[in-house]
Short mmCIF file of C-alpha atoms (C1' of nucleotides) in Angstrom, two decimals:
data_model
loop_
_atom_site.label_atom_id
_atom_site.label_comp_id
_atom_site.label_asym_id
_atom_site.label_seq_id
_atom_site.Cartn_x
_atom_site.Cartn_y
_atom_site.Cartn_z
CA MET A 1 -20.56 -9.32 -35.50
CA SER A 2 -19.18 -6.27 -37.75
CA ASN A 3 -22.77 -5.34 -37.95
CA ALA A 4 -23.60 -5.40 -42.06
CA GLY A 5 -26.29 -2.58 -41.73
CA VAL A 6 -24.18 -1.64 -44.64
CA ALA A 7 -25.05 -3.41 -47.74
CA VAL A 8 -28.23 -4.47 -48.92
CA SER A 9 -28.67 -7.24 -50.82
CA ARG A 10 -30.80 -6.68 -54.48
CA PRO A 11 -32.65 -8.21 -56.10
CA ASP A 12 -29.85 -9.53 -58.79
CA GLY A 13 -28.20 -10.75 -55.45
CA GLN A 14 -25.42 -8.10 -55.93
CA GLU A 15 -24.63 -6.17 -53.15
CA LEU A 16 -26.28 -2.27 -53.07
CA VAL A 17 -24.18 -0.09 -51.25
CA ARG A 18 -24.79 3.49 -50.97
CA GLY A 19 -22.12 6.23 -49.25
CA ARG A 20 -18.34 6.03 -48.22
CA PRO A 21 -18.02 2.47 -47.93
CA ARG A 22 -16.34 1.39 -44.54
CA HIS A 23 -11.98 1.80 -44.31
CA PRO A 24 -11.27 -1.97 -44.88
CA ASP A 25 -8.66 -2.29 -42.43
CA VAL A 26 -10.57 -0.76 -39.75
CA ASP A 27 -12.32 -3.62 -38.31
CA ALA A 28 -9.36 -5.72 -38.24
CA ALA A 29 -7.30 -2.74 -36.79
CA ILE A 30 -10.09 -2.72 -33.85
CA ILE A 31 -10.19 -6.55 -33.64
CA ALA A 32 -6.56 -6.12 -32.80
CA ALA A 33 -6.43 -3.04 -30.94
CA ALA A 34 -8.57 -4.53 -28.24
CA LEU A 35 -6.49 -7.81 -28.16
CA SER A 36 -4.00 -6.32 -27.27
CA VAL A 37 -5.69 -4.21 -24.56
CA LEU A 38 -7.62 -7.22 -22.92
CA VAL A 39 -3.75 -8.50 -22.99
CA ASP A 40 -2.56 -5.70 -21.59
CA VAL A 41 -5.44 -4.62 -18.76
CA GLY A 42 -7.67 -7.34 -18.51
CA TYR A 43 -11.68 -7.06 -18.72
CA PRO A 44 -12.96 -4.92 -15.74
CA ARG A 45 -10.41 -2.47 -17.20
CA PHE A 46 -10.76 -2.32 -20.93
CA THR A 47 -12.30 0.80 -21.80
CA MET A 48 -13.93 1.55 -25.44
CA VAL A 49 -11.50 4.78 -25.06
CA GLU A 50 -8.87 2.99 -25.05
CA VAL A 51 -9.71 0.89 -27.93
CA ALA A 52 -10.12 3.69 -30.24
CA ARG A 53 -6.83 4.95 -29.53
CA ARG A 54 -4.73 2.62 -30.09
CA ALA A 55 -6.73 1.65 -33.38
CA GLY A 56 -5.80 5.57 -34.51
CA VAL A 57 -9.75 5.52 -34.76
CA GLY A 58 -13.05 7.55 -33.12
CA LYS A 59 -14.94 6.13 -30.47
CA PRO A 60 -18.50 6.19 -32.81
CA THR A 61 -16.68 3.67 -35.48
CA LEU A 62 -16.15 1.36 -32.61
CA TYR A 63 -19.95 1.41 -31.59
CA ARG A 64 -20.80 1.55 -35.69
CA ARG A 65 -19.60 -2.24 -35.82
CA TRP A 66 -20.14 -3.47 -32.32
CA ALA A 67 -23.12 -1.50 -30.18
CA ARG A 68 -21.53 -2.77 -26.31
CA LYS A 69 -18.31 -3.50 -25.54
CA SER A 70 -18.70 -6.66 -24.39
CA GLN A 71 -20.10 -7.62 -27.99
CA LEU A 72 -16.66 -6.19 -29.01
CA VAL A 73 -14.60 -8.04 -26.87
CA VAL A 74 -16.20 -12.11 -27.60
CA GLU A 75 -15.58 -11.15 -31.47
CA ALA A 76 -12.31 -10.45 -30.06
CA MET A 77 -12.12 -13.63 -28.54
CA ARG A 78 -13.40 -15.65 -31.05
CA THR A 79 -10.36 -14.20 -33.69
CA GLN A 80 -8.19 -16.55 -30.69
CA MET A 81 -9.67 -19.80 -30.90
CA PRO A 82 -7.86 -22.39 -32.44
CA GLY A 83 -8.99 -23.96 -35.55
CA GLU A 84 -10.92 -26.96 -36.11
CA ALA A 85 -7.65 -29.41 -37.26
CA ALA A 86 -8.93 -32.43 -37.74
CA LEU A 87 -8.97 -34.76 -35.07
CA PRO A 88 -5.48 -36.99 -35.36
CA PRO A 89 -5.91 -39.92 -33.23
CA ASP A 90 -8.84 -42.54 -33.66
CA ASN A 91 -9.37 -43.36 -30.31
CA VAL A 92 -11.34 -41.94 -27.44
CA SER A 93 -8.33 -41.82 -24.84
CA ASP A 94 -6.31 -39.48 -27.25
CA GLN A 95 -9.02 -37.67 -28.37
CA LEU A 96 -10.48 -36.79 -25.26
CA LEU A 97 -6.83 -35.87 -24.18
CA HIS A 98 -6.00 -33.73 -27.56
CA TYR A 99 -8.88 -31.58 -26.81
CA ALA A 100 -8.18 -31.14 -23.08
CA THR A 101 -4.87 -30.36 -23.63
CA ARG A 102 -5.93 -27.93 -26.46
CA LEU A 103 -8.10 -26.36 -23.85
CA SER A 104 -5.61 -25.86 -21.37
CA GLU A 105 -2.71 -24.33 -23.33
CA THR A 106 -6.06 -21.95 -24.57
CA LEU A 107 -6.92 -20.93 -21.25
CA THR A 108 -2.86 -20.70 -20.53
CA HIS A 109 -1.88 -19.19 -23.31
CA THR A 110 -4.34 -16.98 -24.85
CA PRO A 111 -5.75 -13.42 -24.20
CA LEU A 112 -9.02 -15.73 -23.29
CA GLY A 113 -7.53 -16.99 -20.04
CA ARG A 114 -7.01 -13.56 -19.10
CA VAL A 115 -9.90 -12.35 -20.05
CA LEU A 116 -12.66 -15.06 -19.09
CA PRO A 117 -12.81 -14.59 -15.90
CA GLY A 118 -14.11 -10.62 -16.24
CA LEU A 119 -16.53 -12.04 -19.33
CA VAL A 120 -17.79 -14.69 -17.51
CA ALA A 121 -18.95 -11.49 -15.06
CA GLU A 122 -20.34 -9.51 -17.66
CA MET A 123 -22.36 -13.02 -18.86
CA ALA A 124 -23.89 -13.08 -15.30
CA THR A 125 -26.46 -10.09 -15.98
CA ASP A 126 -26.14 -9.68 -20.00
CA PRO A 127 -28.15 -12.61 -21.54
CA ASP A 128 -26.88 -11.03 -25.30
CA LEU A 129 -23.42 -11.59 -24.14
CA ALA A 130 -23.70 -14.31 -22.47
CA ALA A 131 -25.79 -15.81 -25.59
CA ALA A 132 -23.33 -14.31 -27.55
CA TYR A 133 -20.48 -15.87 -26.00
CA ARG A 134 -21.94 -19.31 -25.19
CA SER A 135 -22.62 -20.40 -28.96
CA LEU A 136 -19.49 -18.72 -30.59
CA ILE A 137 -16.76 -19.59 -28.20
CA ILE A 138 -17.97 -22.24 -25.60
CA GLU A 139 -20.15 -24.77 -28.02
CA PRO A 140 -18.23 -25.04 -30.97
CA THR A 141 -15.60 -26.67 -28.57
CA ARG A 142 -17.63 -28.95 -26.66
CA GLN A 143 -19.62 -30.13 -30.03
CA LEU A 144 -16.08 -31.60 -31.22
CA TRP A 145 -15.83 -33.17 -27.42
CA ARG A 146 -19.01 -33.95 -27.96
CA GLU A 147 -18.92 -35.51 -30.83
CA ALA A 148 -15.18 -37.78 -29.86
CA VAL A 149 -17.70 -39.27 -26.57
CA GLU A 150 -20.62 -40.24 -28.38
CA ARG A 151 -18.58 -42.20 -30.96
CA GLY A 152 -16.44 -43.64 -27.96
CA ILE A 153 -20.18 -45.49 -26.98
CA ARG A 154 -20.40 -46.42 -30.17
CA THR A 155 -16.75 -48.14 -31.03
CA GLY A 156 -17.98 -49.71 -27.56
CA GLU A 157 -15.31 -47.72 -26.32
CA LEU A 158 -16.76 -46.13 -23.63
CA LEU A 159 -20.13 -47.72 -21.36
CA PRO A 160 -23.55 -47.34 -23.13
CA ASP A 161 -24.55 -45.80 -19.39
CA THR A 162 -21.87 -42.82 -20.50
CA ASP A 163 -23.22 -39.43 -18.92
CA VAL A 164 -22.27 -37.27 -22.42
CA ASP A 165 -22.48 -33.79 -20.78
CA PHE A 166 -21.50 -34.72 -17.58
CA VAL A 167 -17.90 -36.26 -19.09
CA LEU A 168 -17.74 -32.64 -20.79
CA ASP A 169 -17.88 -31.01 -17.39
CA ALA A 170 -15.56 -33.22 -15.78
CA LEU A 171 -13.13 -32.51 -18.62
CA ALA A 172 -13.01 -28.93 -18.54
CA GLY A 173 -13.81 -28.45 -14.60
CA PRO A 174 -10.75 -28.94 -13.25
CA LEU A 175 -8.73 -26.61 -15.97
CA TYR A 176 -11.15 -24.05 -15.06
CA VAL A 177 -11.86 -24.21 -11.79
CA ARG A 178 -7.65 -23.09 -11.41
CA LEU A 179 -8.13 -20.35 -13.68
CA LEU A 180 -10.86 -18.83 -11.96
CA ILE A 181 -11.58 -20.29 -8.48
CA THR A 182 -8.22 -20.73 -6.98
CA GLY A 183 -6.33 -19.14 -8.93
CA ALA A 184 -3.61 -21.56 -8.77
CA PRO A 185 -1.39 -22.43 -11.60
CA ALA A 186 -2.46 -24.27 -14.58
CA ASP A 187 -1.14 -27.77 -14.21
CA PRO A 188 0.39 -29.30 -17.14
CA ASP A 189 -0.68 -33.24 -15.77
CA ALA A 190 -4.30 -32.30 -15.53
CA PRO A 191 -5.71 -32.05 -18.56
CA TRP A 192 -4.27 -35.95 -18.30
CA LEU A 193 -5.68 -36.64 -15.07
CA ALA A 194 -8.82 -35.62 -15.64
CA VAL A 195 -8.89 -37.50 -18.93
CA GLN A 196 -7.64 -40.83 -16.65
CA LEU A 197 -11.20 -39.73 -14.39
CA VAL A 198 -13.15 -40.25 -17.28
CA LEU A 199 -11.43 -43.08 -18.53
CA ALA A 200 -11.57 -45.08 -15.16
CA ARG A 201 -15.19 -44.90 -14.36
CA TYR A 202 -16.21 -45.42 -18.06
CA SER A 203 -14.36 -46.68 -19.99
CA ALA A 204 -15.36 -50.56 -21.00
CA SER A 205 -12.00 -52.04 -21.05
CA PRO A 206 -12.01 -52.83 -17.19
CA ALA A 207 -7.92 -52.75 -16.78
CA VAL A 208 -8.07 -49.17 -17.41
CA GLY A 209 -7.99 -46.65 -14.39
CA ALA A 210 -5.88 -48.73 -11.51
CA ALA A 211 -2.49 -48.59 -10.71
CA ASP A 212 -0.62 -46.56 -13.53
CA PRO A 213 -2.52 -46.73 -16.66
CA ARG A 214 -0.60 -43.97 -17.99
CA ARG A 215 1.22 -46.23 -20.08
CA THR A 216 -1.10 -48.78 -20.94
CA ILE A 217 -3.02 -46.06 -23.09
CA SER A 218 -0.92 -43.71 -23.75
CA ALA A 219 2.56 -41.18 -23.63
CA GLY A 220 0.93 -37.63 -23.63
CA PRO A 221 -0.85 -34.78 -25.34
CA ALA A 222 -1.32 -35.33 -29.13
CA SER A 223 -0.36 -32.38 -30.43
CA MET B 1 -14.43 -7.38 8.90
CA SER B 2 -15.26 -4.13 9.80
CA ASN B 3 -12.25 -2.98 10.81
CA ALA B 4 -11.77 -1.82 14.26
CA GLY B 5 -10.12 0.84 14.11
CA VAL B 6 -12.09 2.44 16.91
CA ALA B 7 -11.01 0.30 19.61
CA VAL B 8 -7.27 0.22 20.95
CA SER B 9 -6.36 -2.21 23.65
CA ARG B 10 -4.76 -0.97 26.69
CA PRO B 11 -2.42 -2.43 28.87
CA ASP B 12 -4.52 -4.46 31.35
CA GLY B 13 -6.68 -5.41 28.41
CA GLN B 14 -9.73 -3.59 28.55
CA GLU B 15 -10.89 -1.79 25.59
CA LEU B 16 -10.12 1.86 25.24
CA VAL B 17 -13.01 3.18 23.62
CA ARG B 18 -13.16 7.13 22.97
CA GLY B 19 -15.53 8.98 20.98
CA ARG B 20 -19.24 7.88 19.94
CA PRO B 21 -18.88 4.21 19.60
CA ARG B 22 -19.83 2.70 16.58
CA HIS B 23 -24.08 1.02 17.03
CA PRO B 24 -24.66 -1.81 17.71
CA ASP B 25 -26.97 -2.51 14.79
CA VAL B 26 -25.28 -0.74 11.91
CA ASP B 27 -23.11 -3.73 10.65
CA ALA B 28 -25.51 -6.26 10.49
CA ALA B 29 -28.18 -3.53 8.77
CA ILE B 30 -25.72 -2.84 6.26
CA ILE B 31 -24.45 -6.86 5.67
CA ALA B 32 -28.28 -7.92 5.23
CA ALA B 33 -28.94 -5.26 2.90
CA ALA B 34 -25.73 -6.09 0.80
CA LEU B 35 -27.05 -9.81 0.78
CA SER B 36 -30.69 -8.24 -0.40
CA VAL B 37 -28.98 -5.86 -3.11
CA LEU B 38 -26.69 -9.24 -4.64
CA VAL B 39 -29.62 -11.87 -4.48
CA ASP B 40 -31.77 -9.14 -6.09
CA VAL B 41 -29.04 -7.98 -8.83
CA GLY B 42 -26.01 -9.47 -8.62
CA TYR B 43 -22.53 -7.87 -8.11
CA PRO B 44 -21.98 -6.28 -11.47
CA ARG B 45 -24.56 -4.34 -11.02
CA PHE B 46 -24.21 -4.21 -7.22
CA THR B 47 -23.84 -0.55 -5.92
CA MET B 48 -23.09 0.95 -2.47
CA VAL B 49 -25.41 3.57 -2.68
CA GLU B 50 -28.38 0.82 -3.12
CA VAL B 51 -26.67 -0.78 0.05
CA ALA B 52 -26.89 2.38 1.96
CA ARG B 53 -30.62 2.90 1.12
CA ARG B 54 -31.60 -0.05 2.09
CA ALA B 55 -29.55 -0.37 5.29
CA GLY B 56 -31.09 3.51 6.16
CA VAL B 57 -27.24 4.40 6.60
CA GLY B 58 -25.20 6.97 4.55
CA LYS B 59 -22.66 6.29 2.58
CA PRO B 60 -19.55 7.34 4.53
CA THR B 61 -20.80 4.91 7.36
CA LEU B 62 -20.08 2.13 4.46
CA TYR B 63 -16.62 3.31 3.60
CA ARG B 64 -15.70 3.97 7.44
CA ARG B 65 -16.10 -0.18 7.68
CA TRP B 66 -14.90 -1.46 4.18
CA ALA B 67 -12.85 0.16 2.46
CA ARG B 68 -13.69 -1.60 -0.59
CA LYS B 69 -16.98 -2.45 -2.27
CA SER B 70 -15.66 -6.00 -3.14
CA GLN B 71 -14.91 -6.17 0.76
CA LEU B 72 -18.17 -6.09 1.52
CA VAL B 73 -19.32 -8.33 -0.58
CA VAL B 74 -16.89 -11.03 0.68
CA GLU B 75 -17.56 -10.03 3.86
CA ALA B 76 -21.49 -10.70 3.27
CA MET B 77 -20.87 -13.43 1.54
CA ARG B 78 -19.01 -15.44 4.06
CA THR B 79 -22.20 -15.07 6.55
CA GLN B 80 -23.45 -17.56 3.75
CA MET B 81 -20.90 -20.41 4.16
CA PRO B 82 -22.27 -23.23 6.09
CA GLY B 83 -20.74 -24.28 8.75
CA GLU B 84 -18.09 -26.90 10.09
CA ALA B 85 -21.15 -28.99 11.37
CA ALA B 86 -19.02 -31.98 12.38
CA LEU B 87 -18.62 -34.46 9.22
CA PRO B 88 -21.20 -36.81 9.73
CA PRO B 89 -20.30 -40.42 7.79
CA ASP B 90 -16.82 -42.43 8.53
CA ASN B 91 -16.32 -43.50 5.21
CA VAL B 92 -14.40 -41.03 2.42
CA SER B 93 -16.80 -42.03 -0.63
CA ASP B 94 -19.69 -40.76 1.99
CA GLN B 95 -18.13 -37.38 3.16
CA LEU B 96 -16.89 -36.72 -0.12
CA LEU B 97 -20.66 -36.82 -1.69
CA HIS B 98 -21.82 -35.55 1.57
CA TYR B 99 -19.21 -31.99 0.59
CA ALA B 100 -19.80 -32.14 -2.85
CA THR B 101 -23.50 -32.38 -2.38
CA ARG B 102 -23.03 -29.42 0.23
CA LEU B 103 -21.23 -27.22 -2.64
CA SER B 104 -23.92 -27.70 -5.16
CA GLU B 105 -26.22 -26.66 -2.61
CA THR B 106 -24.43 -23.68 -1.71
CA LEU B 107 -23.96 -22.86 -5.03
CA THR B 108 -27.32 -23.12 -6.16
CA HIS B 109 -29.45 -21.82 -3.01
CA THR B 110 -27.54 -19.35 -1.76
CA PRO B 111 -26.65 -15.65 -2.59
CA LEU B 112 -23.45 -16.82 -3.13
CA GLY B 113 -24.23 -18.92 -6.56
CA ARG B 114 -25.74 -15.42 -8.39
CA VAL B 115 -22.93 -13.80 -7.02
CA LEU B 116 -19.83 -15.52 -7.42
CA PRO B 117 -19.67 -14.83 -11.35
CA GLY B 118 -18.86 -11.34 -10.77
CA LEU B 119 -16.89 -11.76 -7.49
CA VAL B 120 -14.54 -14.29 -10.06
CA ALA B 121 -14.12 -11.20 -12.07
CA GLU B 122 -12.89 -8.40 -9.80
CA MET B 123 -10.80 -10.79 -8.63
CA ALA B 124 -8.58 -11.20 -11.68
CA THR B 125 -7.41 -7.71 -11.17
CA ASP B 126 -8.08 -7.13 -7.85
CA PRO B 127 -5.67 -9.11 -6.02
CA ASP B 128 -6.42 -7.86 -2.44
CA LEU B 129 -9.89 -9.55 -2.57
CA ALA B 130 -8.82 -12.23 -4.82
CA ALA B 131 -6.50 -13.04 -1.55
CA ALA B 132 -9.77 -12.22 0.59
CA TYR B 133 -12.32 -14.23 -0.67
CA ARG B 134 -9.69 -16.57 -1.74
CA SER B 135 -8.61 -17.60 2.60
CA LEU B 136 -11.76 -16.60 3.99
CA ILE B 137 -14.40 -18.60 1.43
CA ILE B 138 -12.38 -20.89 -0.75
CA GLU B 139 -9.82 -22.19 1.16
CA PRO B 140 -11.78 -23.44 4.38
CA THR B 141 -13.67 -25.46 2.03
CA ARG B 142 -10.92 -26.84 0.32
CA GLN B 143 -9.40 -27.56 3.75
CA LEU B 144 -12.34 -29.73 4.92
CA TRP B 145 -11.81 -31.83 1.72
CA ARG B 146 -8.06 -31.73 1.79
CA GLU B 147 -8.31 -33.45 5.38
CA ALA B 148 -11.30 -36.57 4.04
CA VAL B 149 -9.26 -37.40 1.30
CA GLU B 150 -5.78 -37.15 3.10
CA ARG B 151 -7.81 -39.17 5.49
CA GLY B 152 -8.86 -41.75 2.74
CA ILE B 153 -4.99 -42.47 1.76
CA ARG B 154 -4.12 -43.03 5.03
CA THR B 155 -7.10 -45.41 5.82
CA GLY B 156 -5.95 -47.51 2.67
CA GLU B 157 -9.83 -46.23 1.30
CA LEU B 158 -7.85 -44.49 -1.56
CA LEU B 159 -4.66 -45.22 -3.65
CA PRO B 160 -1.31 -43.57 -2.04
CA ASP B 161 -0.47 -42.17 -5.33
CA THR B 162 -4.13 -40.17 -5.14
CA ASP B 163 -3.27 -36.70 -6.78
CA VAL B 164 -5.16 -34.83 -3.40
CA ASP B 165 -5.25 -31.24 -5.16
CA PHE B 166 -6.59 -32.67 -8.60
CA VAL B 167 -8.87 -34.57 -6.52
CA LEU B 168 -10.17 -31.34 -5.13
CA ASP B 169 -10.49 -29.91 -8.08
CA ALA B 170 -12.31 -32.59 -10.23
CA LEU B 171 -14.89 -32.77 -7.60
CA ALA B 172 -15.44 -29.04 -7.75
CA GLY B 173 -14.93 -28.21 -11.44
CA PRO B 174 -18.29 -29.98 -12.85
CA LEU B 175 -20.11 -27.75 -10.32
CA TYR B 176 -18.61 -24.79 -11.25
CA VAL B 177 -18.23 -25.43 -14.82
CA ARG B 178 -22.21 -25.00 -15.20
CA LEU B 179 -22.51 -22.15 -13.29
CA LEU B 180 -20.12 -20.30 -14.80
CA ILE B 181 -19.35 -21.23 -18.61
CA THR B 182 -22.25 -23.50 -19.96
CA GLY B 183 -24.94 -21.78 -17.36
CA ALA B 184 -26.95 -24.82 -17.85
CA PRO B 185 -29.19 -25.62 -14.62
CA ALA B 186 -27.20 -27.74 -11.90
CA ASP B 187 -27.48 -31.22 -12.55
CA PRO B 188 -28.79 -32.56 -9.10
CA ASP B 189 -26.69 -36.14 -9.72
CA ALA B 190 -23.53 -34.01 -10.38
CA PRO B 191 -22.17 -34.40 -7.27
CA TRP B 192 -22.29 -37.92 -7.14
CA LEU B 193 -21.07 -38.38 -10.75
CA ALA B 194 -18.19 -36.37 -9.75
CA VAL B 195 -17.48 -38.96 -6.77
CA GLN B 196 -17.60 -41.52 -8.95
CA LEU B 197 -15.46 -40.61 -11.26
CA VAL B 198 -12.63 -39.70 -8.40
CA LEU B 199 -13.41 -43.27 -6.54
CA ALA B 200 -13.31 -45.08 -10.18
CA ARG B 201 -9.70 -43.67 -10.28
CA TYR B 202 -8.15 -43.37 -6.57
CA SER B 203 -10.55 -46.00 -4.90
CA ALA B 204 -8.35 -48.99 -3.21
CA SER B 205 -10.99 -51.59 -3.38
CA PRO B 206 -11.48 -52.69 -7.33
CA ALA B 207 -14.98 -53.11 -7.72
CA VAL B 208 -15.80 -49.62 -7.27
CA GLY B 209 -16.39 -47.72 -10.59
CA ALA B 210 -17.86 -50.49 -13.07
CA ALA B 211 -21.49 -51.45 -13.32
CA ASP B 212 -23.79 -49.23 -11.21
CA PRO B 213 -21.89 -48.70 -7.63
CA ARG B 214 -24.37 -45.83 -6.73
CA ARG B 215 -25.42 -49.02 -4.72
CA THR B 216 -22.41 -50.29 -3.33
CA ILE B 217 -21.39 -46.53 -2.15
CA SER B 218 -24.07 -44.77 -0.53
CA ALA B 219 -27.85 -44.34 -1.32
CA GLY B 220 -27.26 -40.48 -2.00
CA PRO B 221 -25.74 -37.19 0.08
CA ALA B 222 -25.70 -37.28 3.78
CA SER B 223 -26.99 -34.23 4.85
"C1'" DG C 1 -19.43 16.90 -62.59
"C1'" DC C 2 -23.26 16.20 -59.40
"C1'" DT C 3 -25.82 14.56 -55.53
"C1'" DA C 4 -27.53 11.57 -52.38
"C1'" DT C 5 -25.44 8.45 -48.76
"C1'" DA C 6 -23.11 7.25 -45.06
"C1'" DA C 7 -18.31 6.15 -42.55
"C1'" DC C 8 -15.02 8.53 -41.05
"C1'" DG C 9 -12.80 12.04 -36.46
"C1'" DC C 10 -13.51 15.10 -33.29
"C1'" DT C 11 -15.52 17.22 -29.06
"C1'" DA C 12 -18.99 17.59 -26.12
"C1'" DC C 13 -21.92 15.34 -23.72
"C1'" DT C 14 -25.63 12.26 -20.27
"C1'" DG C 15 -25.89 9.53 -16.66
"C1'" DG C 16 -24.24 5.87 -13.71
"C1'" DC C 17 -21.26 4.78 -9.81
"C1'" DA C 18 -16.79 4.72 -6.81
"C1'" DG C 19 -15.00 6.51 -3.23
"C1'" DT C 20 -13.38 11.37 -0.40
"C1'" DA C 21 -14.44 15.37 1.57
"C1'" DA C 22 -16.80 18.46 4.92
"C1'" DC C 23 -20.52 19.94 8.02
"C1'" DG C 24 -22.95 19.71 12.35
"C1'" DA C 25 -25.23 16.65 15.45
"C1'" DA C 26 -25.33 13.13 18.81
"C1'" DA C 27 -22.84 9.95 21.92
"C1'" DA C 28 -19.99 8.59 24.50
"C1'" DG C 29 -15.63 8.88 28.21
"C1'" DA C 30 -11.99 11.79 31.34
"C1'" DT D 1 -17.32 20.26 30.18
"C1'" DC D 2 -13.80 18.58 26.63
"C1'" DT D 3 -12.74 15.51 23.11
"C1'" DT D 4 -12.66 12.06 20.53
"C1'" DT D 5 -15.56 9.61 17.23
"C1'" DT D 6 -19.71 7.84 14.85
"C1'" DC D 7 -23.49 9.03 12.08
"C1'" DG D 8 -26.62 11.08 8.00
"C1'" DT D 9 -26.06 14.47 4.75
"C1'" DT D 10 -24.91 16.96 1.09
"C1'" DA D 11 -21.90 17.71 -2.25
"C1'" DC D 12 -17.85 16.55 -4.92
"C1'" DT D 13 -13.68 14.89 -8.08
"C1'" DG D 14 -13.15 11.00 -11.45
"C1'" DC D 15 -14.23 8.01 -14.79
"C1'" DC D 16 -16.42 5.44 -18.03
"C1'" DA D 17 -20.51 3.85 -21.74
"C1'" DG D 18 -22.80 5.33 -24.74
"C1'" DT D 19 -24.81 8.68 -27.54
"C1'" DA D 20 -25.29 12.82 -30.62
"C1'" DG D 21 -23.86 16.88 -33.82
"C1'" DC D 22 -20.28 18.38 -36.73
"C1'" DG D 23 -17.74 19.28 -40.79
"C1'" DT D 24 -15.41 16.51 -43.92
"C1'" DT D 25 -14.53 12.56 -47.32
"C1'" DA D 26 -15.06 8.52 -49.98
"C1'" DT D 27 -17.51 6.32 -52.95
"C1'" DA D 28 -21.84 4.43 -56.22
"C1'" DG D 29 -25.60 6.37 -59.75
"C1'" DC D 30 -27.02 10.00 -63.01
#
DNA sequence: GCTATAACGCTACTGGCAGTAACGAAAAGA
DNA sequence: TCTTTTCGTTACTGCCAGTAGCGTTATAGC
């Protein structure tokens, strides 16, 4: 997102750089500083001055790269997202459990959890930020989940009437509610419980969902 | 929450009021103005000056009643919560559907939905606000839901291993996720779909949850 | 080298808002 | 009348986002 107004592509395909080039370490230093500030004080007390101070950089240097504070934050958050990591298990229930568990860990063990509430607020009034956050952070994750669910429908593991988007909301919802609304500590079982709900309703194999299905499906998180 | 530093209770139980009494309409005027500002601009652009202006009141008058902007907002929100309205249906599934539908409507049709994101952010750094919001707005609602679920367990409608708090999260989660995270428009079916999930997993009667259970339980929101 | 260009750190500024202080005036009880 | 407290008004402090202008420095092309 560090806007590349510097480089102008030339007819020969090379980059024409005029003037003093940007220092190669500054971007990284700013992102690192931003993350450290976010971890320390959360979004609402996150100030650009403090980021500049910790990065050993002038404030205008920040604004040369990111026009808004919120954009810098989104960029910093994006670096915290887990990589693709080719999905390991080959059945839908384990895949969903894997994803839900990973989201739960991201929310509890990375700055994302600490920052999310403030970001959510800003999204409500800053459409650009909302779009950036959703397309860079939320959507990539949801797309993975969506593909897993659709695959499950195709293979017959899930019922054909499965409401894909609702399933995604149902898996992520309980995790977000705790973090954002009730403030209760994250329940390590929550991902598994959520997957249970989804399977109980949408799994094609009728046995699932009653009694104690934990053993009938899988033991725990795959990661 | 309008702090009553004015009245001092006397031994005889009467109120001892010294000095000029507060104007009886000012509290209501401020709350009304606050709500109108919230509706118009949302929490992050909500300013006390604007509230004072619309209420035809000085800024210090606001601060005489509510020490923080966030406290005024919580108070204003509280007036928007639906009343108790003795729970109508007598079976758990209809009760939960009723509550979930009411939450959905509150989130979409009252200022609460517009304000919630910003409030959530502020809660992350303001423990007092978080406590006030949770005890005045979140908890009363959850308590109703909790009682319904526990009643269902007692009557045998729900399985004894039902995880009560998780059920609450699972019912509210999908609604909040849309509002706060994905920004997708509220799905009018979401409350019903969420109840379906819960019943499919925790209902004691095994028929529920497969095929098209919509007709096997109830048609729609009870309100 | 020399020149043009743009990044850099620095300082200073504008503008908006939360929250406070101080005032004179008004409303009530004692 | 005296005391107390509210009320509106005005003015203030302090914080922060974001911008402007400065002199300096690194690089590419001539």
